[in-house]
Amino acid sequence: MKALKYTDSTSYTMKYETNPSHGVPVRGVILAFTASIIIIISMGMGPVSSPSSVPRNDTMHGGRMAPSDDPVINFTVVDVRSWGLSNEQQYLLASLEGLINHDEGQLFIVWTSQDNRWLQSLNNTPYNASYSPATNLSQLLAIYDDHVDGIIIFDDLPESANIATPLVGINNSIMVHESIASSVLGYPALADEPVMVNLTAEYTAQGFTSETHRADIYHWAFDRYFTACNQSALALFDSEHPRHIRSQLAGNAIFTMWRPLYVDVYDDDDVLIASEDDDKSQDCFEHVIENTPQNMIVYGYMYPAGSNEHPVVSRLSANGKYLVPSDWFQNMPFYQNLPLPDSFEFQQEYNITDIDLEDKIYITGIYSDGDNVQFVQGYMKDQLWDCSGDVDGPNGTIPCTRGMVPTTWEMSPSIVRLAPALAYHYYANATSNDHFVTGVGGKGYTKAKYMTRDFFQVFWEDTRDLMREMDMRVIRPWSGDFKKMIDIMNNDPAAPSQADGLIDGYGGSNDPFPRIISGVPVMGMLGFSAGNSAEARDELEDMLALAKSKPAGPAFYAYHLHCWSTSYNAWASFVLNLTATGMFEVVTAQDFVHLISMSGVARKQAIAHVLAQVISWGIPGLVIVAAVGSLRARGTSPRRLQANSNHGKRTPIERFQKSQQVGEP
């Protein structure tokens, strides 16, 4: 494994490496001393910028269809749940889906019950679905045969499906597994279609067998095919998975690799379940990302282990790539190219003029993981947005209704290019208590301190433009040069300022008090994890205890609501019972940063918070909190760290770090 290299040759990259919160003088002598030790231990220099300019590739920028001026937008549905498709047949259908929807959102495939739920949301004005008469693959191919110019033969040899995937878009041909090729070629629609590429024969010619190292296969495929592939995207996806994001990768000719792994992965009983990729595989992965264009979106995901995120994402960032977690996203080609209604604009409600600044504690809660677009499509809608059941309020139990309490939702601004029709549903159905901010990291998941300065500039300019289109004005970074981000956001001569505030970090690992950078509020977060009413009461007790140290005047705290463990019902219960005390007001993130700007309390609250931590936890507690935050930033597994700590009653420090225990996405 090659280590990422650092340099101290420029003072500019020094700014990238330094967390702005470390430079806040008002934290007091004790905290400053503690933080300085951590900085000395953990600081490295960012990479030197390439002198060449970063190209503005259009991976996702050209995908959105022009708004339709038709009063009704029609599309076709095919429900394949009863077709009994084998894995081999699913590869074929996924590749066909990518070809059919490449230029227009024509065909929506119901693979699962989740797709069917989304269909019910879409099948209304201005959209109208009609069902295809096809009841099998042969009939479906007969309807859409004008989209297919040939076939790509692949098989079960290592990585064959991934190598075949971009060949679909290059050759306008469907993927056909060697085991079903004879029957598929018997379909009337394919009777005269040629075999454009036979990977089985290509593998044989290269001497590849079931024992061939995957690095040898990917090096060969990269050299042979990449120049014909999409030059503005890469993908990380298991070759064994036949559908999901594969339709997007196939239709857009995106070079697809395996999901890299840079760490050993253990289960909760410390049993090894996955071993780190060998050096040859890691060298191959790094060769590809080092020898492809800058500013590339990376679809899919690395091997899904929290401790694997840092080494993979940092390498992508250092080589001008940004990750959009999307491996399990369904029907992306359809969502990407389905027109929006002609009159629709992405707009949000702003309530700031209705809120008076009082001597209260102001709270905002932001649901995590919106950078993960498959979460936005799946869990966010099914488990959070479409809430059900009851909420325990101060006066008894009431039915859960989304919008009953102010809630902020992360959503990748890239979704406006990748799946605008999906984003349309959320914006069109949002209440005045729902607000959207960027997913963590901006337009994609990155590690800002590893970027070259050129890539940093273009990345945040693109993020700014996407935010503007989605009417987002609060950024969710994860460390980096906040001043530079704000300057990029707010010094665009062609348009108004875009950043009203930055709310930093993931899972509550950042200093939870406000400061002002370049005139813009910047705020860290407390972690929040509550799956039921009892856990919501625990969080309530913690906040009531914290409120005892509140100085005179308003104070502010932001919660990162860990999406996988915090139900909407529990969050609503927390908010209703908290505000019933009369000491608190809960607002959306947009209103929250405006109130901070109005208040001028950043310095006063910072001092009060540090003193409260010293009193309740002591100096050792501060050292541990700072050390855990530093290790998290450097990629150390929180579970490993926790293995050597108290496993009994949760300490305040463990509660503070609680929602870091499950990594993204």
XYZ file of C-alpha atoms in Angstrom:
665
model
C 0.000 0.000 0.000
C 1.357 3.402 -0.968
C 1.056 6.037 1.723
C -0.319 9.432 0.827
C 2.524 11.903 0.661
C 2.498 15.338 2.239
C 4.617 18.405 1.715
C 5.287 21.557 3.673
C 6.496 23.439 0.624
C 3.677 25.986 0.625
C 1.904 27.896 3.330
C -1.305 27.649 1.299
C -1.692 23.916 1.827
C -0.985 24.494 5.497
C -4.313 26.278 5.669
C -6.091 23.244 4.280
C -4.709 21.007 6.977
C -5.545 23.208 9.937
C -9.050 22.865 11.353
C -10.312 26.441 11.792
C -11.760 25.534 15.173
C -8.230 24.987 16.502
C -7.477 28.623 15.952
C -10.330 30.074 18.034
C -8.687 32.006 20.886
C -11.759 32.177 23.107
C -11.704 28.531 24.093
C -9.555 29.298 27.089
C -6.017 28.439 28.090
C -6.741 24.840 29.041
C -8.508 23.904 25.814
C -5.984 25.788 23.685
C -3.148 23.873 25.327
C -4.939 20.545 24.791
C -5.802 21.335 21.190
C -2.254 22.450 20.408
C -0.922 19.075 21.512
C -3.410 17.286 19.283
C -2.563 19.533 16.332
C 1.161 18.867 16.701
C 0.531 15.131 16.781
C -1.943 14.946 13.902
C -1.012 17.725 11.467
C 0.377 16.897 8.043
C 0.809 19.003 4.961
C -1.642 18.753 2.060
C -0.518 17.796 -1.434
C 1.046 20.342 -3.752
C -1.350 21.597 -6.390
C -0.866 20.599 -9.990
C -0.039 23.648 -12.101
C -2.524 22.596 -14.770
C -6.088 23.831 -14.567
C -8.832 21.442 -13.495
C -11.216 20.621 -16.356
C -14.915 21.072 -15.773
C -16.095 17.656 -16.856
C -19.802 17.238 -17.429
C -20.356 13.805 -15.905
C -23.629 14.795 -14.346
C -24.052 18.347 -15.575
C -25.549 17.348 -18.903
C -27.955 14.741 -17.599
C -30.952 16.827 -16.679
C -33.644 17.138 -19.319
C -35.074 20.537 -20.190
C -38.359 21.179 -18.341
C -41.363 19.856 -20.195
C -44.078 22.258 -21.339
C -46.569 19.382 -21.581
C -49.260 19.432 -18.878
C -48.756 15.682 -18.410
C -45.394 13.887 -18.634
C -45.891 10.267 -19.643
C -43.634 7.312 -18.996
C -43.857 3.534 -19.167
C -43.638 1.047 -16.297
C -42.654 -2.590 -16.397
C -43.081 -4.609 -13.204
C -40.625 -7.526 -13.303
C -41.145 -8.799 -9.754
C -43.072 -11.831 -11.012
C -40.741 -12.627 -13.912
C -38.416 -14.807 -11.844
C -35.314 -13.286 -13.409
C -32.013 -15.046 -12.819
C -28.900 -13.024 -12.014
C -27.766 -13.459 -15.609
C -31.055 -12.056 -16.899
C -30.866 -9.137 -14.462
C -27.524 -8.075 -15.958
C -29.195 -8.002 -19.367
C -32.197 -5.992 -18.164
C -30.051 -3.506 -16.224
C -27.959 -2.815 -19.308
C -31.101 -2.448 -21.441
C -32.511 -0.020 -18.860
C -29.398 2.125 -19.203
C -29.685 2.244 -22.993
C -33.427 2.973 -23.094
C -33.192 5.844 -20.609
C -29.930 7.318 -21.842
C -31.505 10.316 -23.557
C -34.955 10.450 -21.967
C -36.665 8.958 -18.922
C -38.893 6.503 -20.777
C -38.970 3.249 -18.800
C -39.372 2.768 -15.041
C -38.599 -0.761 -13.841
C -40.274 -2.065 -10.702
C -37.598 -4.397 -9.358
C -38.744 -4.297 -5.710
C -41.532 -3.051 -3.454
C -39.489 0.116 -2.832
C -39.675 0.931 -6.544
C -43.418 0.396 -6.388
C -43.752 2.859 -3.501
C -41.868 5.479 -5.496
C -44.116 4.739 -8.463
C -47.152 5.651 -6.377
C -45.498 8.979 -5.551
C -44.608 9.664 -9.188
C -47.830 8.491 -10.803
C -49.754 11.719 -10.344
C -50.028 15.101 -11.998
C -47.882 16.112 -13.803
C -46.635 12.533 -14.290
C -48.671 9.704 -15.730
C -47.526 6.079 -15.872
C -48.777 3.439 -18.276
C -47.845 -0.223 -17.998
C -45.911 -2.059 -20.670
C -47.671 -5.106 -22.137
C -44.395 -7.052 -21.977
C -44.382 -10.080 -19.690
C -40.853 -11.342 -20.394
C -37.475 -10.182 -21.656
C -38.078 -11.228 -25.251
C -41.240 -9.122 -25.467
C -39.575 -6.136 -23.805
C -36.644 -6.300 -26.228
C -39.088 -6.399 -29.130
C -40.601 -3.099 -27.939
C -37.247 -1.366 -27.451
C -35.115 -3.072 -30.100
C -34.295 0.268 -31.728
C -32.130 1.068 -28.686
C -29.903 -1.996 -29.149
C -27.167 -2.386 -31.775
C -25.651 -5.649 -30.557
C -24.585 -7.719 -27.562
C -21.586 -7.973 -25.219
C -20.739 -11.509 -24.104
C -19.332 -11.922 -20.568
C -19.076 -14.801 -18.097
C -18.213 -15.751 -14.509
C -14.466 -15.257 -14.778
C -13.055 -12.639 -12.385
C -14.404 -9.106 -12.892
C -15.911 -9.965 -16.276
C -19.221 -8.198 -15.551
C -17.451 -5.008 -14.477
C -15.258 -4.991 -17.585
C -18.352 -5.533 -19.747
C -20.308 -2.708 -18.113
C -18.830 0.330 -19.943
C -18.773 -1.639 -23.203
C -22.580 -1.410 -23.143
C -22.542 2.342 -23.627
C -19.539 2.344 -25.945
C -21.180 -0.142 -28.318
C -24.861 0.574 -27.620
C -25.208 -3.123 -26.803
C -26.719 -5.190 -24.013
C -24.778 -7.421 -21.595
C -25.461 -11.113 -22.173
C -23.990 -13.789 -19.927
C -22.331 -16.611 -21.844
C -24.595 -19.197 -20.175
C -27.777 -17.667 -21.650
C -26.327 -16.351 -24.909
C -27.748 -19.104 -27.115
C -31.303 -18.604 -25.853
C -31.099 -14.793 -25.905
C -29.797 -14.776 -29.468
C -32.942 -16.710 -30.333
C -35.154 -13.766 -29.362
C -36.731 -12.354 -32.552
C -35.601 -8.822 -31.674
C -31.955 -9.949 -31.537
C -31.934 -12.290 -34.508
C -29.802 -9.997 -36.641
C -27.802 -8.261 -33.893
C -24.032 -8.860 -33.935
C -21.775 -9.789 -31.033
C -19.879 -6.531 -30.586
C -17.434 -7.803 -27.944
C -16.913 -11.337 -26.674
C -15.113 -10.992 -23.356
C -14.942 -14.757 -22.947
C -12.812 -14.890 -26.082
C -10.855 -11.793 -25.040
C -10.035 -13.367 -21.663
C -8.903 -16.560 -23.374
C -6.648 -14.597 -25.711
C -5.034 -12.888 -22.721
C -4.616 -16.156 -20.824
C -6.954 -15.037 -18.031
C -8.409 -17.802 -15.854
C -10.318 -18.065 -12.594
C -6.943 -17.744 -10.832
C -5.860 -14.532 -12.563
C -5.239 -11.624 -10.201
C -7.855 -8.923 -10.639
C -5.155 -6.250 -10.889
C -3.871 -7.884 -14.089
C -7.388 -7.863 -15.528
C -8.104 -4.228 -14.640
C -4.727 -3.011 -15.910
C -5.431 -4.729 -19.233
C -8.993 -3.376 -19.425
C -7.902 0.143 -18.486
C -5.229 0.203 -21.179
C -7.512 -1.347 -23.782
C -10.844 0.385 -23.171
C -10.622 3.494 -20.999
C -9.969 5.999 -23.773
C -13.336 4.980 -25.268
C -15.119 5.216 -21.898
C -16.835 8.210 -20.354
C -13.999 10.573 -19.435
C -15.840 12.241 -16.575
C -16.752 9.347 -14.271
C -15.518 6.197 -12.570
C -17.344 3.618 -10.473
C -16.689 1.261 -7.558
C -19.066 -1.699 -7.620
C -18.936 -5.457 -7.052
C -18.884 -7.445 -10.271
C -21.259 -9.984 -8.703
C -24.143 -7.500 -8.350
C -26.270 -7.495 -11.516
C -28.372 -4.337 -11.238
C -28.895 -1.220 -9.054
C -26.333 1.409 -10.143
C -25.134 -0.833 -12.983
C -27.805 0.522 -15.328
C -26.348 4.033 -14.928
C -22.797 2.798 -15.407
C -23.663 0.709 -18.449
C -25.699 3.303 -20.296
C -23.077 5.986 -19.708
C -20.015 3.855 -20.554
C -18.429 4.335 -17.111
C -15.259 2.383 -16.325
C -16.119 0.246 -13.301
C -13.743 -1.191 -10.686
C -14.186 -3.330 -7.590
C -14.845 -1.851 -4.139
C -11.344 -1.233 -2.706
C -10.462 -2.165 0.865
C -7.512 -0.645 2.736
C -8.134 -2.116 6.207
C -8.942 -5.419 7.845
C -12.611 -5.537 8.861
C -13.822 -7.175 12.068
C -17.299 -7.899 13.377
C -18.510 -6.916 16.848
C -16.848 -10.019 18.300
C -13.483 -9.067 16.753
C -13.719 -11.859 14.184
C -12.048 -10.992 10.876
C -14.691 -10.814 8.125
C -12.744 -9.121 5.318
C -9.024 -8.728 4.696
C -7.278 -5.674 3.337
C -6.639 -5.724 -0.410
C -3.121 -6.836 -1.247
C -0.535 -4.324 -2.486
C -1.034 -5.311 -6.112
C -4.759 -4.497 -5.963
C -4.156 -1.218 -4.147
C -1.477 -0.216 -6.643
C -3.898 -0.941 -9.494
C -6.671 1.147 -7.931
C -4.270 4.033 -7.361
C -2.902 3.737 -10.901
C -6.394 4.231 -12.322
C -7.319 7.233 -10.172
C -3.914 8.825 -10.779
C -4.211 8.477 -14.562
C -7.745 9.732 -15.127
C -9.047 13.310 -15.443
C -9.658 15.690 -12.560
C -13.082 16.613 -11.163
C -14.538 13.157 -11.807
C -17.569 11.829 -10.021
C -17.118 8.317 -8.609
C -20.328 6.295 -8.434
C -20.852 3.364 -6.082
C -18.884 2.942 -2.864
C -15.759 1.435 -1.385
C -16.008 -1.714 0.745
C -18.564 -0.574 3.360
C -16.545 -0.361 6.554
C -16.308 2.898 8.488
C -12.558 2.652 8.928
C -12.154 2.087 5.166
C -13.679 5.449 4.285
C -10.703 7.618 5.164
C -7.999 5.795 3.162
C -10.191 5.484 0.064
C -11.819 8.928 0.106
C -8.533 10.673 0.899
C -6.913 9.001 -2.127
C -9.821 9.922 -4.352
C -9.674 13.520 -3.109
C -5.926 13.788 -3.654
C -6.471 12.730 -7.263
C -9.324 15.100 -8.060
C -12.234 12.692 -7.565
C -15.386 12.978 -5.450
C -17.544 10.089 -4.302
C -21.339 9.996 -4.519
C -22.445 6.880 -2.574
C -24.879 5.232 -4.943
C -24.158 1.513 -5.350
C -27.717 0.437 -4.434
C -29.530 3.253 -6.239
C -32.297 1.935 -8.502
C -33.530 3.427 -11.798
C -31.013 6.283 -11.872
C -31.048 6.620 -15.694
C -34.816 7.095 -15.517
C -34.712 9.627 -12.676
C -31.844 11.501 -14.293
C -33.587 12.042 -17.608
C -37.249 12.361 -16.625
C -38.252 15.976 -17.382
C -39.412 18.235 -14.585
C -42.638 20.212 -14.892
C -42.108 23.400 -16.869
C -43.097 25.738 -14.046
C -41.205 23.974 -11.266
C -38.255 25.551 -9.468
C -36.415 24.212 -6.442
C -37.419 26.696 -3.743
C -37.422 26.566 0.049
C -39.367 28.478 2.673
C -37.473 30.859 4.935
C -39.044 31.650 8.303
C -36.449 34.023 9.717
C -38.711 37.099 9.612
C -41.213 35.264 11.819
C -38.712 34.470 14.597
C -37.825 36.919 17.357
C -34.414 36.540 18.967
C -34.996 35.876 22.675
C -33.095 34.792 25.763
C -33.435 31.103 24.870
C -31.386 28.175 23.687
C -31.891 27.675 19.960
C -31.623 24.145 18.615
C -31.436 22.740 15.118
C -31.396 19.072 14.111
C -29.940 17.825 10.826
C -30.486 14.271 9.621
C -27.193 12.736 8.507
C -26.072 10.883 5.386
C -27.796 12.905 2.683
C -24.560 12.754 0.669
C -25.588 9.129 0.136
C -28.124 9.372 -2.684
C -29.253 5.771 -2.236
C -30.174 6.701 1.356
C -32.188 9.634 -0.015
C -34.009 7.222 -2.322
C -34.484 4.457 0.227
C -34.225 4.728 3.987
C -34.836 8.470 4.168
C -38.201 8.190 2.435
C -39.353 4.846 3.829
C -38.273 5.209 7.458
C -38.045 8.953 8.136
C -39.861 11.160 5.617
C -42.971 8.949 5.464
C -43.244 8.720 9.244
C -45.925 6.649 10.957
C -46.893 5.573 14.457
C -47.129 7.805 17.515
C -45.075 10.485 19.231
C -44.819 10.913 23.011
C -45.440 14.607 23.579
C -45.654 16.628 26.810
C -49.430 16.091 26.988
C -49.611 12.480 25.891
C -49.338 10.462 22.707
C -50.160 12.014 19.333
C -49.957 10.661 15.756
C -46.659 11.229 13.950
C -46.886 13.638 11.037
C -43.852 14.855 9.138
C -43.580 18.601 9.518
C -44.821 18.559 13.107
C -41.403 19.829 14.246
C -38.650 21.790 12.457
C -36.279 19.314 10.810
C -33.335 19.782 8.476
C -32.430 17.126 5.936
C -29.087 16.630 4.262
C -29.332 16.117 0.516
C -26.469 16.005 -1.942
C -26.800 18.992 -4.292
C -25.546 16.644 -7.012
C -28.959 15.010 -6.940
C -30.243 17.855 -9.101
C -28.103 16.364 -11.885
C -28.269 12.680 -10.968
C -31.952 12.296 -10.057
C -33.814 15.621 -10.326
C -37.176 13.845 -10.475
C -36.419 12.299 -7.073
C -35.462 15.661 -5.577
C -38.640 17.104 -7.094
C -40.744 14.801 -4.904
C -39.085 16.016 -1.703
C -39.238 19.703 -2.527
C -42.815 19.533 -3.822
C -43.989 17.803 -0.632
C -41.907 19.669 1.968
C -43.682 21.573 4.746
C -42.562 24.916 6.152
C -40.788 22.921 8.889
C -38.697 20.903 6.403
C -35.446 22.350 5.113
C -32.626 20.959 2.958
C -28.887 21.555 3.264
C -25.996 19.978 1.407
C -24.858 16.472 2.156
C -21.603 16.301 4.079
C -18.668 17.368 1.921
C -20.471 19.467 -0.703
C -21.312 18.070 -4.134
C -19.695 14.772 -3.147
C -17.910 12.990 -0.319
C -14.326 14.268 -0.155
C -11.541 14.998 2.303
C -10.845 18.676 1.677
C -7.380 18.717 3.187
C -6.092 16.250 0.573
C -7.296 18.219 -2.456
C -4.986 20.225 -4.655
C -5.832 23.907 -4.539
C -7.088 23.814 -8.152
C -9.469 20.942 -7.454
C -10.594 22.564 -4.198
C -11.481 25.733 -6.107
C -13.450 23.993 -8.849
C -15.131 21.563 -6.443
C -16.565 24.343 -4.292
C -17.477 26.487 -7.285
C -19.468 23.544 -8.638
C -21.007 22.977 -5.201
C -21.994 26.646 -5.055
C -23.699 26.459 -8.452
C -25.601 23.289 -7.568
C -26.659 24.782 -4.222
C -27.943 27.846 -6.014
C -30.057 25.679 -8.288
C -31.494 23.814 -5.289
C -31.997 26.961 -3.197
C -29.610 25.736 -0.479
C -27.736 28.315 1.581
C -26.187 26.230 4.385
C -23.063 24.146 3.712
C -22.272 20.844 5.427
C -18.487 20.477 5.099
C -16.299 18.021 6.958
C -13.271 20.088 7.964
C -11.139 21.976 5.458
C -10.321 25.617 4.810
C -13.621 27.229 5.807
C -12.465 30.726 4.937
C -11.594 29.637 1.413
C -14.934 27.831 1.060
C -16.819 30.927 2.156
C -14.822 33.154 -0.176
C -15.680 30.888 -3.118
C -19.338 30.780 -2.106
C -19.802 34.469 -1.462
C -17.460 36.248 -3.884
C -19.004 35.207 -7.176
C -19.255 38.465 -9.163
C -21.994 37.014 -11.355
C -24.442 36.084 -8.583
C -25.442 36.822 -4.974
C -23.645 35.310 -1.993
C -24.566 31.666 -1.519
C -23.342 30.648 1.963
C -25.300 31.900 4.967
C -23.643 29.405 7.293
C -21.474 26.302 7.669
C -22.403 23.442 9.995
C -19.403 21.184 10.236
C -18.569 17.574 10.910
C -20.194 14.173 11.112
C -21.831 12.568 14.123
C -21.013 15.182 16.749
C -17.218 15.144 16.614
C -16.775 18.897 16.249
C -16.783 21.783 18.736
C -20.473 22.479 19.407
C -20.342 26.242 19.693
C -20.561 28.994 17.080
C -17.797 31.133 15.676
C -17.712 33.644 12.843
C -15.413 33.269 9.811
C -15.459 35.940 7.095
C -18.735 37.192 8.514
C -20.431 33.781 8.244
C -21.508 31.605 11.223
C -19.624 28.314 11.475
C -20.940 25.702 13.879
C -19.939 22.251 15.074
C -22.487 19.691 16.242
C -23.531 17.469 19.096
C -24.369 13.877 18.234
C -27.961 12.693 18.596
C -29.091 9.078 18.518
C -32.552 8.078 19.708
C -34.632 5.282 18.275
C -37.483 5.468 20.760
C -39.093 7.660 23.417
C -36.857 6.413 26.233
C -33.695 7.302 24.323
C -35.244 10.642 23.387
C -35.687 11.327 27.112
C -31.989 10.561 27.645
C -31.084 13.163 25.039
C -33.544 15.582 26.657
C -31.898 15.169 30.059
C -28.480 15.812 28.536
C -29.632 19.050 26.932
C -31.361 20.222 30.104
C -28.108 19.620 31.996
C -26.153 21.529 29.366
C -28.616 24.406 29.612
C -27.569 25.032 33.210
C -24.323 26.594 31.965
C -26.059 28.939 29.520
C -24.811 32.526 29.775
C -27.176 35.479 29.676
C -28.734 35.969 26.264
C -29.420 33.447 23.496
C -27.310 30.309 22.994
C -27.116 27.848 20.118
C -26.601 24.095 19.672
C -26.801 21.997 16.511
C -27.570 18.280 16.586
C -26.459 15.784 13.974
C -29.331 13.300 13.922
C -27.768 9.938 13.185
C -30.134 8.709 10.499
C -29.729 4.970 11.034
C -30.505 5.121 14.751
C -32.731 8.203 15.168
C -36.380 7.807 14.255
C -38.429 10.823 13.245
C -40.820 9.915 16.074
C -38.048 10.124 18.676
C -36.766 13.426 17.285
C -40.304 14.858 17.326
C -40.791 13.675 20.910
C -37.519 15.316 21.950
C -38.467 18.615 20.282
C -42.007 18.776 21.670
C -40.922 18.012 25.229
C -37.911 20.318 25.030
C -39.852 23.333 23.770
C -42.568 22.730 26.376
C -40.082 23.859 29.050
C -40.161 27.392 27.612
C -36.348 27.622 27.590
C -35.769 26.337 24.063
C -36.789 26.982 20.489
C -36.109 24.521 17.669
C -35.624 25.913 14.163
C -34.365 24.771 10.772
C -30.657 25.099 9.987
C -31.246 28.095 7.727
C -33.050 30.031 10.447
C -30.479 28.817 12.962
C -27.505 30.413 11.198
C -29.439 33.643 10.658
C -30.191 33.828 14.379
C -26.516 33.300 15.203
C -25.640 36.182 12.887
C -28.176 38.386 14.639
C -27.064 37.467 18.149
C -23.307 38.044 18.243
C -22.978 35.391 20.967
C -20.239 33.187 19.511
C -17.442 34.287 21.872
C -19.584 34.227 25.017
C -21.052 30.775 24.359
C -17.650 29.276 23.523
C -16.211 30.326 26.883
C -19.266 29.072 28.776
C -19.202 25.718 27.013
C -15.509 25.113 27.712
C -15.958 25.962 31.383
C -18.930 23.588 31.590
C -16.850 20.773 30.071
C -13.999 21.363 32.503
C -16.387 21.333 35.464
C -18.283 18.193 34.425
C -15.551 16.095 32.797
C -12.272 17.529 33.975
C -9.146 18.074 31.928
C -8.740 14.333 31.100
C -12.183 14.403 29.517
C -11.175 17.266 27.252
C -8.015 15.441 26.213
C -9.979 12.287 25.322
C -12.620 14.220 23.350
C -9.911 16.011 21.367
C -7.982 12.768 20.810
C -11.076 10.878 19.621
C -11.896 13.695 17.196
C -8.328 13.642 15.871
C -8.298 9.872 15.426
C -11.674 9.992 13.695
C -10.293 12.501 11.214
C -7.290 10.252 10.602
C -9.427 7.206 9.858
C -9.185 5.252 13.123
C -12.178 3.007 13.702
C -14.369 4.354 16.551
C -15.318 0.759 17.379
C -11.652 -0.128 17.889
C -11.208 2.907 20.098
C -14.274 1.981 22.112
C -13.000 -1.559 22.671
C -10.470 -0.183 25.153
C -12.929 2.073 26.988
C -15.680 1.629 29.549
C -18.334 -0.812 28.268
C -20.728 -0.133 31.120
C -22.762 2.998 31.739
C -22.242 5.603 29.042
C -20.010 8.456 30.095
C -20.629 12.027 28.885
C -17.736 11.586 26.468
C -19.233 8.396 25.043
C -22.568 10.140 24.635
C -20.809 12.998 22.873
C -19.203 10.522 20.450
C -22.203 8.207 20.319
C -23.371 8.649 16.755
C -19.885 8.103 15.323
C -20.163 4.377 16.001
C -21.633 3.664 12.565
C -19.703 5.083 9.631
C -21.111 6.522 6.421
C -23.109 5.861 4.432
